[in-house]
Short mmCIF file of N, CA and C in Angstrom, two decimals:
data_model
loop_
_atom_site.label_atom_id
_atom_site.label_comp_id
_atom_site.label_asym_id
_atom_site.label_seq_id
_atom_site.Cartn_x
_atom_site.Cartn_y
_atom_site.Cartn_z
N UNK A 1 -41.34 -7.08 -2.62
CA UNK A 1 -40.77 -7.07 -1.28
C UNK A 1 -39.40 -7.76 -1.26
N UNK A 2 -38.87 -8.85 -2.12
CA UNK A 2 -38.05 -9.40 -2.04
C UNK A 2 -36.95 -8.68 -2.40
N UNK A 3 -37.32 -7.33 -3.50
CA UNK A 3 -36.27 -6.96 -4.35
C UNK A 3 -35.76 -6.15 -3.15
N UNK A 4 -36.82 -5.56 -2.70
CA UNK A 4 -36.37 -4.56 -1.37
C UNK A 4 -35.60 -5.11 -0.28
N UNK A 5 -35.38 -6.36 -0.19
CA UNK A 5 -34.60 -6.68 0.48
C UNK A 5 -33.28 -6.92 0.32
N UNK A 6 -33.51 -7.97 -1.13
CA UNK A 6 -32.32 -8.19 -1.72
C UNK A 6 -30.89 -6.55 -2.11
N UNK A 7 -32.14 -5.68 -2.24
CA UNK A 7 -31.24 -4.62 -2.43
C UNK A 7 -30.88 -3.60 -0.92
N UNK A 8 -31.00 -4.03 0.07
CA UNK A 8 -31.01 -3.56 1.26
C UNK A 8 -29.90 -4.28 1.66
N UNK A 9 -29.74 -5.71 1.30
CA UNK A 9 -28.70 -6.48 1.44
C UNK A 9 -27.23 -5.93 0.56
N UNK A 10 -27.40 -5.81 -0.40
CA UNK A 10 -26.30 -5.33 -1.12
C UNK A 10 -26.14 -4.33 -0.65
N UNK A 11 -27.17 -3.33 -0.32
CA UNK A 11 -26.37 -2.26 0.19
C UNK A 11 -25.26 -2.28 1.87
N UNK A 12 -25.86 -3.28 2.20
CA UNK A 12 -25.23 -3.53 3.78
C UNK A 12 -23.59 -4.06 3.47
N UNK A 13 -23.98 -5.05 2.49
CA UNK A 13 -22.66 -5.60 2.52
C UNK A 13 -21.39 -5.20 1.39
N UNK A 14 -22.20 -3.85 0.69
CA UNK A 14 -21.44 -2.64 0.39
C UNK A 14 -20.66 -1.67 1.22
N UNK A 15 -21.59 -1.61 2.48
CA UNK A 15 -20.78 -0.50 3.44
C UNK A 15 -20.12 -1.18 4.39
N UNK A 16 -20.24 -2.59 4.44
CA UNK A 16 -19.31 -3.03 5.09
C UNK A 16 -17.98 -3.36 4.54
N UNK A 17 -18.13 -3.82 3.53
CA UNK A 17 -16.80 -3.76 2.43
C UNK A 17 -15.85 -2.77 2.80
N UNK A 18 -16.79 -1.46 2.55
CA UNK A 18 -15.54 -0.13 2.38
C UNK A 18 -15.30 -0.09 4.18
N UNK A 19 -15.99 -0.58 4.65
CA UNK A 19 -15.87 -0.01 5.95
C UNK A 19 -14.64 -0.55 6.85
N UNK A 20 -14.42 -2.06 6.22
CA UNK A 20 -13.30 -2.80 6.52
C UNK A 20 -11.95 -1.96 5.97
N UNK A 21 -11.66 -1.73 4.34
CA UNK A 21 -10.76 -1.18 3.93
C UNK A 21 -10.57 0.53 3.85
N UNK A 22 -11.98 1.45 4.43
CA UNK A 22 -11.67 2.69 4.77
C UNK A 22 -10.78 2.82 5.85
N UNK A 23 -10.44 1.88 6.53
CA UNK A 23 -9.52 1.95 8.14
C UNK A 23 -7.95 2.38 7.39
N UNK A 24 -7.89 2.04 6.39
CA UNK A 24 -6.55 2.89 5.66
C UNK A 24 -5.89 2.98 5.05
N UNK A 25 -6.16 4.98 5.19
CA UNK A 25 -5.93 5.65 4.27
C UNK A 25 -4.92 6.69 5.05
N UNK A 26 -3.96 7.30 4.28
CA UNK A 26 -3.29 8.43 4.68
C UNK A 26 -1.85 8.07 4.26
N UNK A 27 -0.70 9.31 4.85
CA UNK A 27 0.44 9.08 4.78
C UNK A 27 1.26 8.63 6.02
N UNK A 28 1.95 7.67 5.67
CA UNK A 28 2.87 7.34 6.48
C UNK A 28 4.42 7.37 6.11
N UNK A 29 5.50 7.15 7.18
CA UNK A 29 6.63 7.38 7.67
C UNK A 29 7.07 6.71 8.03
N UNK A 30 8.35 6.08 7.07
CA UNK A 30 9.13 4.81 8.30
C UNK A 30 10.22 5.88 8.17
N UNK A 31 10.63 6.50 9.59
CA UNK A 31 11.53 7.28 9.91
C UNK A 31 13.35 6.35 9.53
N UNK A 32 13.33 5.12 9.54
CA UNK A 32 14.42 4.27 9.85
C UNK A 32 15.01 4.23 8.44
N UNK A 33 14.43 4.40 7.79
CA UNK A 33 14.75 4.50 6.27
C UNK A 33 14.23 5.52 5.06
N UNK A 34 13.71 6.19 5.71
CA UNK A 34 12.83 7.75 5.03
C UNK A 34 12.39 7.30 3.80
N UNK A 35 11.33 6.68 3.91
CA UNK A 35 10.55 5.84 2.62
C UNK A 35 8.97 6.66 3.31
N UNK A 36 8.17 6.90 2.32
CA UNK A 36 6.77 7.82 2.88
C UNK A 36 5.92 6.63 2.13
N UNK A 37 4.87 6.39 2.61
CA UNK A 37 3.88 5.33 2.25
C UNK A 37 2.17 6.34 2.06
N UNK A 38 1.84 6.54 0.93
CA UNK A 38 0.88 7.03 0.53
C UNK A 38 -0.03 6.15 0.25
N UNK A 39 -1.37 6.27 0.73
CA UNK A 39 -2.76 5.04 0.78
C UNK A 39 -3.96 5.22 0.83
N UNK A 40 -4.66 4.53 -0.22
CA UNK A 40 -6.36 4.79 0.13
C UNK A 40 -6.90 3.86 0.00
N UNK A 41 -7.26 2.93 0.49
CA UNK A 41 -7.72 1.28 0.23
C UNK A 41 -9.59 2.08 -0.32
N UNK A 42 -9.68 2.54 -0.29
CA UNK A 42 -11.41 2.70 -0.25
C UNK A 42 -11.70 3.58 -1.46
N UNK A 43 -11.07 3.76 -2.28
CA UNK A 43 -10.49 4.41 -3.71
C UNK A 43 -9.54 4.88 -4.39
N UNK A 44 -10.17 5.04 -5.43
CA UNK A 44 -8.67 5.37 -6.53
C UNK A 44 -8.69 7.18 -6.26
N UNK A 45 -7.65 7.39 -4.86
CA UNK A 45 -7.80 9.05 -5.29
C UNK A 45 -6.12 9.59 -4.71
N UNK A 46 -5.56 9.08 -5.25
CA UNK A 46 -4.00 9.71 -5.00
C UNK A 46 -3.51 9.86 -6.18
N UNK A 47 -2.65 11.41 -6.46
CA UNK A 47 -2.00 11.47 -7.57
C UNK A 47 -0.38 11.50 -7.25
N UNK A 48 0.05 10.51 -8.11
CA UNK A 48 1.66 10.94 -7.80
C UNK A 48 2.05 11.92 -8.30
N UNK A 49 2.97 12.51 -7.69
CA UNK A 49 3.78 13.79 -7.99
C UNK A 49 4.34 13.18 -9.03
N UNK A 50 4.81 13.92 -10.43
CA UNK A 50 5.38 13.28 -11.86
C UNK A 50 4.88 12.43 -12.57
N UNK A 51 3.87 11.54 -12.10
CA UNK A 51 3.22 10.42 -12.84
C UNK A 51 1.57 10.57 -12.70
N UNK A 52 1.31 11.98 -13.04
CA UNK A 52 -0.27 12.49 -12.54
C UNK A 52 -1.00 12.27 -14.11
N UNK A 53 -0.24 11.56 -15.08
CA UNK A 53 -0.91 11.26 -16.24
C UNK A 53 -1.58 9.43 -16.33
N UNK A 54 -1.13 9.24 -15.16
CA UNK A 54 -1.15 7.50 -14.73
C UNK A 54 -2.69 7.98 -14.30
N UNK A 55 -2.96 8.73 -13.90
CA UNK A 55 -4.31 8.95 -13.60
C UNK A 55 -4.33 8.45 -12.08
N UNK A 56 -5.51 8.73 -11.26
CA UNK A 56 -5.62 8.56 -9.88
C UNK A 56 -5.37 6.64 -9.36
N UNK A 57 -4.91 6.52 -8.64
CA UNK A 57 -4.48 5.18 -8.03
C UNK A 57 -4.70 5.41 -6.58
N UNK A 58 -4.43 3.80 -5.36
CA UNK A 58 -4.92 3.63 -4.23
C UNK A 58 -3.55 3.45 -3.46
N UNK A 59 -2.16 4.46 -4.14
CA UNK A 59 -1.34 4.31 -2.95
C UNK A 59 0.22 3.95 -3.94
N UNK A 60 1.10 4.83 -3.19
CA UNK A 60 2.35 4.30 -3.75
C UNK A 60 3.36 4.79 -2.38
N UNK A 61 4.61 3.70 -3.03
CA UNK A 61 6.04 4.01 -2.19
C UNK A 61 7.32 5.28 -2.67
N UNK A 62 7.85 6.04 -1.79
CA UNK A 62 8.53 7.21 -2.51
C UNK A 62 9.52 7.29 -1.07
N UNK A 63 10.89 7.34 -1.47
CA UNK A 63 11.76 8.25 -1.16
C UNK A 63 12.59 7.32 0.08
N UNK A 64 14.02 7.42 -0.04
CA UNK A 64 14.60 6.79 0.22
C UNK A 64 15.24 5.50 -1.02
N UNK A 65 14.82 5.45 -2.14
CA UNK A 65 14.76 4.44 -2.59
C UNK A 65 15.28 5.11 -4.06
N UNK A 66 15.83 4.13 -4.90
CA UNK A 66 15.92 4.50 -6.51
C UNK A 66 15.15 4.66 -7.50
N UNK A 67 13.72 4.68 -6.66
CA UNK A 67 12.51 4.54 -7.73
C UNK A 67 11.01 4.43 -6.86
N UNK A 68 10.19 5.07 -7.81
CA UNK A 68 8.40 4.98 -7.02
C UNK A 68 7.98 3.84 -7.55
N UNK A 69 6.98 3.30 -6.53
CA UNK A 69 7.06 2.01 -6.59
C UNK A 69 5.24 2.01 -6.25
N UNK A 70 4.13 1.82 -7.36
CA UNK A 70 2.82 1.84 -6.81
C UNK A 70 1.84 0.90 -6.57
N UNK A 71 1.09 1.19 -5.96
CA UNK A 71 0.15 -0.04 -5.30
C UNK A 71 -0.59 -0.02 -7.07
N UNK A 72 -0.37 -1.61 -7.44
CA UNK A 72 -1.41 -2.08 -8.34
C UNK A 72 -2.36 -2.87 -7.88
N UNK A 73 -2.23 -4.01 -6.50
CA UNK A 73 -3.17 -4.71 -6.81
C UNK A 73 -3.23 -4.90 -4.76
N UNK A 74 -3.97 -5.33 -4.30
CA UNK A 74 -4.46 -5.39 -3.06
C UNK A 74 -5.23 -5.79 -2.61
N UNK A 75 -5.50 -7.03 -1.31
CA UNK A 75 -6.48 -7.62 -1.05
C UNK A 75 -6.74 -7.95 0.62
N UNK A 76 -7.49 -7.87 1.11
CA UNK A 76 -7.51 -7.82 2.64
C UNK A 76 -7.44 -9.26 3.33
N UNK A 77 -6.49 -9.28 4.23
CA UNK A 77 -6.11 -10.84 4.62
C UNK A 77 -6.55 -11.40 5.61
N UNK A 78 -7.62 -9.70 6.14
CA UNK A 78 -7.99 -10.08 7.89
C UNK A 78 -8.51 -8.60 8.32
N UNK A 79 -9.19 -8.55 9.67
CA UNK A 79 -9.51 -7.35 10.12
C UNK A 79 -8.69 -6.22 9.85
N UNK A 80 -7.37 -6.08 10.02
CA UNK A 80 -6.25 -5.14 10.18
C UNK A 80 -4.94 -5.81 9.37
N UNK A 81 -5.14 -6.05 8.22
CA UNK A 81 -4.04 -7.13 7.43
C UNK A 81 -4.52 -6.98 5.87
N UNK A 82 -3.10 -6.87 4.94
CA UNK A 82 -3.65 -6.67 3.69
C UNK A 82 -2.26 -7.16 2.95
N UNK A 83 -2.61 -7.88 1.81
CA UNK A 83 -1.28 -8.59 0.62
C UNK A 83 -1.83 -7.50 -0.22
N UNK A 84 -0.17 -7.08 -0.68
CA UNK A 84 -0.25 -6.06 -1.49
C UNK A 84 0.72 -6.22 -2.65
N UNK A 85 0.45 -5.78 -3.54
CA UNK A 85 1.68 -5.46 -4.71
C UNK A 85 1.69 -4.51 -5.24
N UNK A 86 3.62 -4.12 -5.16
CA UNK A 86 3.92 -2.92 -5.65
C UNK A 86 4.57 -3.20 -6.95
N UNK A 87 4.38 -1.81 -7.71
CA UNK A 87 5.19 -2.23 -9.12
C UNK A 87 6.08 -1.03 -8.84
N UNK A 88 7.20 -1.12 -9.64
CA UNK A 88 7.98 -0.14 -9.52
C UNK A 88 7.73 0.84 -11.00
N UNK A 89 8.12 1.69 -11.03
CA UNK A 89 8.37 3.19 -11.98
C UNK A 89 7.90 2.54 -13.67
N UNK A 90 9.23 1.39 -13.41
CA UNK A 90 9.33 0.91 -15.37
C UNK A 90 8.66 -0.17 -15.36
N UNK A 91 7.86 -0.62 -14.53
CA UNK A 91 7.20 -2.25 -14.24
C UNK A 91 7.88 -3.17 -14.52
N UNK A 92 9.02 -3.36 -14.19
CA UNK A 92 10.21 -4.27 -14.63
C UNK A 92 9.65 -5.63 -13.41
N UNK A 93 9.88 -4.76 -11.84
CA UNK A 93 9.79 -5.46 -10.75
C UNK A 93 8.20 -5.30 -10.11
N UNK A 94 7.93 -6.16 -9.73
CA UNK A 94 6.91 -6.19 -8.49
C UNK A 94 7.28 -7.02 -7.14
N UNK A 95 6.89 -6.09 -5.82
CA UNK A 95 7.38 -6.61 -4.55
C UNK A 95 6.22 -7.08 -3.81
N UNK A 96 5.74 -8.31 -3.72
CA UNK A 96 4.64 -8.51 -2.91
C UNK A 96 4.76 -8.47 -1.29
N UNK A 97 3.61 -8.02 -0.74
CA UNK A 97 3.93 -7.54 0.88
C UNK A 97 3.05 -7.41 2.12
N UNK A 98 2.87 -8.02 2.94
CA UNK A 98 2.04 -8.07 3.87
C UNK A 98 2.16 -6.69 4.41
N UNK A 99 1.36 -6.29 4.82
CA UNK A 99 0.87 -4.79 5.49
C UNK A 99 -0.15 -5.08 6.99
N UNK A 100 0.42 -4.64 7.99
CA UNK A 100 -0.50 -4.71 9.14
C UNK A 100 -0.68 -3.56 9.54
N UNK A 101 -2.02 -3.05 10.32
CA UNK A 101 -2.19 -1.98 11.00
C UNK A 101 -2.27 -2.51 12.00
N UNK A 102 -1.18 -1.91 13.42
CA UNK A 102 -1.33 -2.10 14.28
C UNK A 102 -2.35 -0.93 15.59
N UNK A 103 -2.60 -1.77 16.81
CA UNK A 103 -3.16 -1.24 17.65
C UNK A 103 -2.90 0.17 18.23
N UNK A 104 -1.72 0.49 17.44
CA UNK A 104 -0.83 2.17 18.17
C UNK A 104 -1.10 2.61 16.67
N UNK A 105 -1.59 2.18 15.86
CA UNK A 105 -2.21 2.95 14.09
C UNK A 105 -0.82 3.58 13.45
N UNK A 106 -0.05 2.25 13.93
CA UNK A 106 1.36 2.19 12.81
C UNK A 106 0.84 1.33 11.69
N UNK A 107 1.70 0.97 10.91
CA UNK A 107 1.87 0.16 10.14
C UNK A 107 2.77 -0.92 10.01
N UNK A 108 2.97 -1.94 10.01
CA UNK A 108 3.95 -2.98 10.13
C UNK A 108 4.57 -3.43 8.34
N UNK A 109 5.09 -3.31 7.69
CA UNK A 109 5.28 -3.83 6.35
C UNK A 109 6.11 -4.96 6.39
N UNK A 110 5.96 -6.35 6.18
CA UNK A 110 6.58 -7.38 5.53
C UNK A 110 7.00 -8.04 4.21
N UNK A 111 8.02 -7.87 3.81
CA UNK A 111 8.36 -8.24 2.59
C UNK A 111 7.72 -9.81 1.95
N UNK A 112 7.11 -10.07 1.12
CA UNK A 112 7.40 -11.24 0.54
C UNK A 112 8.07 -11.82 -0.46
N UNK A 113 8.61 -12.87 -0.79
CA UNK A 113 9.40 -13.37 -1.79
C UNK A 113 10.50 -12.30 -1.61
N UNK A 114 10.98 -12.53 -3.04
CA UNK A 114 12.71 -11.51 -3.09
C UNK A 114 12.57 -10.48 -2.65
N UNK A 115 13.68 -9.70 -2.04
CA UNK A 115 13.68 -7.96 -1.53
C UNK A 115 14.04 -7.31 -2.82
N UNK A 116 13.40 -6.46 -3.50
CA UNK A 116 13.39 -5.52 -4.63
C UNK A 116 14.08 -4.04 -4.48
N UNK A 117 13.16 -3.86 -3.27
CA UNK A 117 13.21 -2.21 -2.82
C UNK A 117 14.76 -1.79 -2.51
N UNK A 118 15.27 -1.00 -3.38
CA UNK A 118 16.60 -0.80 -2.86
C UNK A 118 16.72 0.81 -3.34
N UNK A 119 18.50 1.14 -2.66
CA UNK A 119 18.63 1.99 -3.18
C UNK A 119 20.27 2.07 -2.72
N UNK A 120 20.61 3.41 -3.55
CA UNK A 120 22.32 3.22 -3.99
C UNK A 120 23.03 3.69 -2.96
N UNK A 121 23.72 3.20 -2.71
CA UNK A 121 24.67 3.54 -1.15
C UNK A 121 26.29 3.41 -1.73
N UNK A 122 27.17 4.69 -2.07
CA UNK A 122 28.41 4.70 -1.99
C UNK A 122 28.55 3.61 -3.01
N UNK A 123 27.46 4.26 -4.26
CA UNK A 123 27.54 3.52 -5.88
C UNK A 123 27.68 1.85 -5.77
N UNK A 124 27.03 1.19 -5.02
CA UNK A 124 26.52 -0.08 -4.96
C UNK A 124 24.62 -0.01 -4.50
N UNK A 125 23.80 -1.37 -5.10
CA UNK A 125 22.77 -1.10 -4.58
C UNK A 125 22.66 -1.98 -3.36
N UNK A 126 21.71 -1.29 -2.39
CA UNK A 126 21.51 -2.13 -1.26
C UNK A 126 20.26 -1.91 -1.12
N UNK A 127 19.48 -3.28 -0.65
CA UNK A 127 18.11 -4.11 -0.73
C UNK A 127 17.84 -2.98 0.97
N UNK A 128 16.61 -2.84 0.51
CA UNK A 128 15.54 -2.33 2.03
C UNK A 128 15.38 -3.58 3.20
N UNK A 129 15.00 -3.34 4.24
CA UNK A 129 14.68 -4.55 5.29
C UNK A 129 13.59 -4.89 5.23
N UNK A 130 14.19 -6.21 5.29
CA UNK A 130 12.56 -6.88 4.84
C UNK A 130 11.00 -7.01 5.74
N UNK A 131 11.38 -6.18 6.93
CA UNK A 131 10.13 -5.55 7.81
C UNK A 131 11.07 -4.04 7.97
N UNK A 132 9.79 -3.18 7.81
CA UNK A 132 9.64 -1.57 8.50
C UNK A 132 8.33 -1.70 8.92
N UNK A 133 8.61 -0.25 9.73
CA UNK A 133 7.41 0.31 10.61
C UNK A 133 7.19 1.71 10.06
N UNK A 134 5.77 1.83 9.97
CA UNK A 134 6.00 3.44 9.64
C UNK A 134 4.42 3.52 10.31
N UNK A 135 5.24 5.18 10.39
CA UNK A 135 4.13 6.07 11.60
C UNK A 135 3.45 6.91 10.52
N UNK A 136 2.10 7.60 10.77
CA UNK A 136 1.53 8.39 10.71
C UNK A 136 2.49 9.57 10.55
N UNK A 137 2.25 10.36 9.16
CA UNK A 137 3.44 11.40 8.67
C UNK A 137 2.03 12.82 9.43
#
């Protein structure tokens, strides 16, 4: 009887797990800087376009920028809140980053530590802002 419980338990606090980080998944859009945010907190099932030999992963950054930049590592900070790290293309850089889902099922992105994310403007590089918003693509 105990095992039946004990394993009734794991299963509960299995589906609550995913149930916290199934809230998101999909593509998003920060229109302000045309960067697309691809995501699946609840598994490894996105393939990047060109890097489909990396095998399936839980999310990367593309466009607007000098380089793809993918979710390696991720951890939930709160109901609707997640620290994330991105690596870029050659794993040279990683950008760590607060991520919020807000109540209108945007996304809020905050930079942490140094700004990485850049890209070339009139053959100089220039750093991304260190908060975007992106919508539902």
């Amino acid at each position: 009887m105990k095992r039946l419980h004990l394993t009734l338990l794991l299963l509960l606090l299995t589906a609550a797990a995913q149930a916290q980080t199934d809230t998101l998944r999909g593509h998003w859009l920060c229109k302000a800087e045309g960067i697309h945010l691809y995501i699946d907190l609840a598994e490894e099932s996105i393939s990047v376009p060109r890097y489909e030999f990396l095998g399936k992963m839980n999310g990367y950054l593309r466009g607007g920028m000098s380089e793809t930049w993918f979710l390696v590592a991720f951890k939930q900070q709160g109901h609707n809140s997640w620290l994330m790290r991105f690596s870029n293309e050659s794993g040279t850089d990683t950008q760590e980053l607060m991520l919020y889902l807000t109540p209108t099922n945007t996304l809020r992105y905050k930079a942490r530590g140094p700004k990485l994310l850049r890209r070339a403007v009139r053959g100089k590089w220039v750093y991304l802002p260190e908060e975007m918003t992106f919508e539902p693509a």
